CSV table of N, CA and C in Angstrom, one decimal:
chain,number,residue,atom,x,y,z
A,1,UNK,N,-5.4,16.0,1.6
A,1,UNK,CA,-5.1,14.6,1.8
A,1,UNK,C,-4.5,14.5,3.2
A,2,UNK,N,-5.1,13.5,3.9
A,2,UNK,CA,-4.6,13.2,5.3
A,2,UNK,C,-3.3,12.5,5.3
A,3,UNK,N,-2.6,12.6,6.5
A,3,UNK,CA,-1.3,12.0,6.6
A,3,UNK,C,-1.4,10.5,6.4
A,4,UNK,N,-2.4,9.9,6.9
A,4,UNK,CA,-2.5,8.4,6.8
A,4,UNK,C,-2.7,8.0,5.3
A,5,UNK,N,-3.4,8.8,4.6
A,5,UNK,CA,-3.6,8.6,3.1
A,5,UNK,C,-2.2,8.7,2.4
A,6,UNK,N,-1.5,9.7,2.8
A,6,UNK,CA,-0.2,9.9,2.2
A,6,UNK,C,0.8,8.8,2.4
A,7,UNK,N,0.8,8.3,3.7
A,7,UNK,CA,1.6,7.1,4.0
A,7,UNK,C,1.2,5.9,3.2
A,8,UNK,N,-0.1,5.7,3.1
A,8,UNK,CA,-0.6,4.6,2.3
A,8,UNK,C,-0.2,4.7,0.9
A,9,UNK,N,-0.3,5.9,0.3
A,9,UNK,CA,0.2,6.1,-1.1
A,9,UNK,C,1.7,5.8,-1.2
A,10,UNK,N,2.5,6.2,-0.3
A,10,UNK,CA,3.9,6.0,-0.3
A,10,UNK,C,4.2,4.5,-0.3
A,11,UNK,N,3.4,3.7,0.6
A,11,UNK,CA,3.6,2.3,0.7
A,11,UNK,C,3.3,1.6,-0.7
A,12,UNK,N,2.2,2.1,-1.3
A,12,UNK,CA,1.9,1.5,-2.6
A,12,UNK,C,2.9,1.8,-3.7
A,13,UNK,N,3.5,3.0,-3.6
A,13,UNK,CA,4.5,3.5,-4.6
A,13,UNK,C,5.8,2.6,-4.4
A,14,UNK,N,6.1,2.3,-3.1
A,14,UNK,CA,7.3,1.5,-2.9
A,14,UNK,C,7.2,0.1,-3.4
A,15,UNK,N,6.0,-0.5,-3.2
A,15,UNK,CA,5.8,-1.8,-3.8
A,15,UNK,C,5.8,-1.8,-5.3
A,16,UNK,N,5.2,-0.7,-5.9
A,16,UNK,CA,5.1,-0.6,-7.3
A,16,UNK,C,6.5,-0.5,-7.9
A,17,UNK,N,7.4,0.2,-7.2
A,17,UNK,CA,8.8,0.3,-7.6
A,17,UNK,C,9.5,-1.0,-7.6
A,18,UNK,N,9.2,-1.9,-6.7
A,18,UNK,CA,9.8,-3.2,-6.7
A,18,UNK,C,9.3,-4.0,-7.9
A,19,UNK,N,8.0,-4.0,-8.2
A,19,UNK,CA,7.5,-4.8,-9.3
A,19,UNK,C,8.0,-4.2,-10.6
A,20,UNK,N,8.1,-2.9,-10.8
A,20,UNK,CA,8.6,-2.3,-12.0
A,20,UNK,C,10.1,-2.6,-12.1
A,21,UNK,N,10.8,-2.6,-11.0
A,21,UNK,CA,12.2,-2.9,-11.1
A,21,UNK,C,12.5,-4.3,-11.5
A,22,UNK,N,11.7,-5.3,-11.0
A,22,UNK,CA,11.8,-6.7,-11.5
A,22,UNK,C,11.5,-6.8,-13.0
A,23,UNK,N,10.5,-6.1,-13.4
A,23,UNK,CA,10.1,-6.1,-14.8
A,23,UNK,C,11.2,-5.6,-15.7
A,24,UNK,N,11.9,-4.5,-15.2
A,24,UNK,CA,12.9,-3.9,-16.0
A,24,UNK,C,14.2,-4.8,-16.0
A,25,UNK,N,14.4,-5.5,-15.0
A,25,UNK,CA,15.5,-6.5,-15.0
A,25,UNK,C,15.2,-7.6,-16.0
A,26,UNK,N,14.0,-8.0,-16.1
A,26,UNK,CA,13.6,-9.0,-17.0
A,26,UNK,C,13.8,-8.5,-18.5
A,27,UNK,N,13.4,-7.2,-18.7
A,27,UNK,CA,13.6,-6.6,-20.0
A,27,UNK,C,15.0,-6.5,-20.3
A,28,UNK,N,15.9,-6.2,-19.4
A,28,UNK,CA,17.3,-6.1,-19.6
A,28,UNK,C,17.8,-7.5,-20.1
A,29,UNK,N,17.3,-8.6,-19.4
A,29,UNK,CA,17.7,-9.9,-19.8
A,29,UNK,C,17.3,-10.2,-21.3
A,30,UNK,N,16.1,-9.8,-21.7
A,30,UNK,CA,15.6,-10.1,-23.0
A,30,UNK,C,16.2,-9.2,-24.1
A,31,UNK,N,16.4,-7.9,-23.8
A,31,UNK,CA,16.8,-7.0,-24.8
A,31,UNK,C,18.3,-6.6,-24.7
A,32,UNK,N,18.9,-7.0,-23.7
A,32,UNK,CA,20.3,-6.6,-23.5
A,32,UNK,C,20.5,-5.0,-23.5
A,33,UNK,N,19.6,-4.4,-22.8
A,33,UNK,CA,19.5,-2.9,-22.8
A,33,UNK,C,20.1,-2.4,-21.4
A,34,UNK,N,21.2,-1.7,-21.5
A,34,UNK,CA,21.7,-1.1,-20.3
A,34,UNK,C,20.8,-0.2,-19.6
A,35,UNK,N,20.0,0.5,-20.3
A,35,UNK,CA,19.0,1.4,-19.8
A,35,UNK,C,18.0,0.7,-18.8
A,36,UNK,N,17.6,-0.5,-19.2
A,36,UNK,CA,16.7,-1.3,-18.4
A,36,UNK,C,17.4,-1.8,-17.1
A,37,UNK,N,18.7,-2.1,-17.2
A,37,UNK,CA,19.4,-2.5,-16.1
A,37,UNK,C,19.5,-1.4,-15.0
A,38,UNK,N,19.9,-0.2,-15.5
A,38,UNK,CA,20.0,0.9,-14.6
A,38,UNK,C,18.7,1.3,-14.0
A,39,UNK,N,17.6,1.4,-14.8
A,39,UNK,CA,16.3,1.7,-14.3
A,39,UNK,C,15.8,0.7,-13.3
A,40,UNK,N,15.9,-0.6,-13.6
A,40,UNK,CA,15.5,-1.6,-12.7
A,40,UNK,C,16.3,-1.6,-11.4
A,41,UNK,N,17.6,-1.4,-11.5
A,41,UNK,CA,18.4,-1.3,-10.3
A,41,UNK,C,17.9,-0.2,-9.4
A,42,UNK,N,17.6,1.0,-10.0
A,42,UNK,CA,17.2,2.1,-9.2
A,42,UNK,C,15.8,1.9,-8.6
A,43,UNK,N,14.9,1.3,-9.3
A,43,UNK,CA,13.6,1.0,-8.8
A,43,UNK,C,13.7,0.0,-7.6
A,44,UNK,N,14.5,-1.0,-7.7
A,44,UNK,CA,14.7,-2.0,-6.6
A,44,UNK,C,15.4,-1.3,-5.4
A,45,UNK,N,16.3,-0.4,-5.7
A,45,UNK,CA,17.0,0.4,-4.7
A,45,UNK,C,16.0,1.2,-3.9
A,46,UNK,N,15.0,1.8,-4.5
A,46,UNK,CA,14.0,2.5,-3.8
A,46,UNK,C,13.3,1.6,-2.8
A,47,UNK,N,12.9,0.4,-3.2
A,47,UNK,CA,12.3,-0.5,-2.3
A,47,UNK,C,13.2,-0.9,-1.1
A,48,UNK,N,14.5,-1.2,-1.5
A,48,UNK,CA,15.4,-1.6,-0.4
A,48,UNK,C,15.7,-0.6,0.6
A,49,UNK,N,15.8,0.7,0.2
A,49,UNK,CA,16.2,1.7,1.2
A,49,UNK,C,15.0,2.3,1.9
A,50,UNK,N,13.8,2.1,1.4
A,50,UNK,CA,12.6,2.7,2.0
A,50,UNK,C,11.7,1.7,2.7
A,51,UNK,N,12.0,0.4,2.6
A,51,UNK,CA,11.1,-0.6,3.2
A,51,UNK,C,11.1,-0.6,4.7
A,52,UNK,N,12.2,-0.3,5.3
A,52,UNK,CA,12.2,-0.3,6.8
A,52,UNK,C,11.4,0.9,7.4
A,53,UNK,N,11.5,2.0,6.7
A,53,UNK,CA,10.9,3.2,7.2
A,53,UNK,C,9.3,3.2,7.0
A,54,UNK,N,8.9,2.7,5.9
A,54,UNK,CA,7.5,2.8,5.6
A,54,UNK,C,6.7,1.5,5.6
A,55,UNK,N,7.4,0.4,5.4
A,55,UNK,CA,6.8,-0.9,5.3
A,55,UNK,C,7.0,-1.8,6.6
A,56,UNK,N,7.9,-1.3,7.4
A,56,UNK,CA,8.2,-2.1,8.6
A,56,UNK,C,8.6,-3.5,8.3
A,57,UNK,N,9.4,-3.6,7.2
A,57,UNK,CA,9.8,-4.9,6.7
A,57,UNK,C,11.3,-5.0,6.7
A,58,UNK,N,11.8,-5.8,7.6
A,58,UNK,CA,13.3,-6.0,7.6
A,58,UNK,C,13.6,-7.4,8.1
A,59,UNK,N,14.7,-7.9,7.8
A,59,UNK,CA,15.1,-9.2,8.2
A,59,UNK,C,15.2,-9.3,9.7
A,60,UNK,N,15.6,-8.3,10.4
A,60,UNK,CA,15.7,-8.3,11.8
A,60,UNK,C,14.4,-8.5,12.5
A,61,UNK,N,13.4,-7.8,12.0
A,61,UNK,CA,12.0,-7.9,12.6
A,61,UNK,C,11.4,-9.2,12.3
A,62,UNK,N,11.7,-9.8,11.1
A,62,UNK,CA,11.2,-11.1,10.8
A,62,UNK,C,11.8,-12.2,11.7
A,63,UNK,N,13.1,-12.1,11.9
A,63,UNK,CA,13.7,-13.0,12.8
A,63,UNK,C,13.3,-12.9,14.3
A,64,UNK,N,13.1,-11.7,14.7
A,64,UNK,CA,12.6,-11.5,16.1
A,64,UNK,C,11.2,-12.1,16.2
A,65,UNK,N,10.3,-11.9,15.3
A,65,UNK,CA,9.0,-12.4,15.3
A,65,UNK,C,9.0,-13.9,15.4
A,66,UNK,N,9.9,-14.6,14.7
A,66,UNK,CA,9.9,-16.1,14.8
A,66,UNK,C,10.4,-16.5,16.1
A,67,UNK,N,11.4,-15.8,16.7
A,67,UNK,CA,11.9,-16.2,18.0
A,67,UNK,C,10.9,-16.1,19.1
A,68,UNK,N,10.1,-15.0,19.0
A,68,UNK,CA,9.1,-14.8,20.1
A,68,UNK,C,8.0,-15.8,20.0
A,69,UNK,N,7.6,-16.2,18.8
A,69,UNK,CA,6.6,-17.2,18.6
A,69,UNK,C,7.0,-18.6,19.1
A,70,UNK,N,8.3,-18.9,19.0
A,70,UNK,CA,8.8,-20.2,19.4
A,70,UNK,C,8.8,-20.4,20.9
A,71,UNK,N,8.9,-19.3,21.7
A,71,UNK,CA,9.0,-19.4,23.1
A,71,UNK,C,7.7,-19.8,23.8
């Protein structure tokens, strides 16, 4: 497996963690299950802490992009 394929797989896994985390928080709301709260929080945590490294997605880069386009 090439390095570019590995990076692409990691990007997909990070987004998948976000969606599964949101679903688990929904299940926590419906079932009042602490397990789903913990699991959902951990999944969303993976997205939060890995998004800048692999997805190049951060609030600072989004704000910089808007300021550059306005000039």
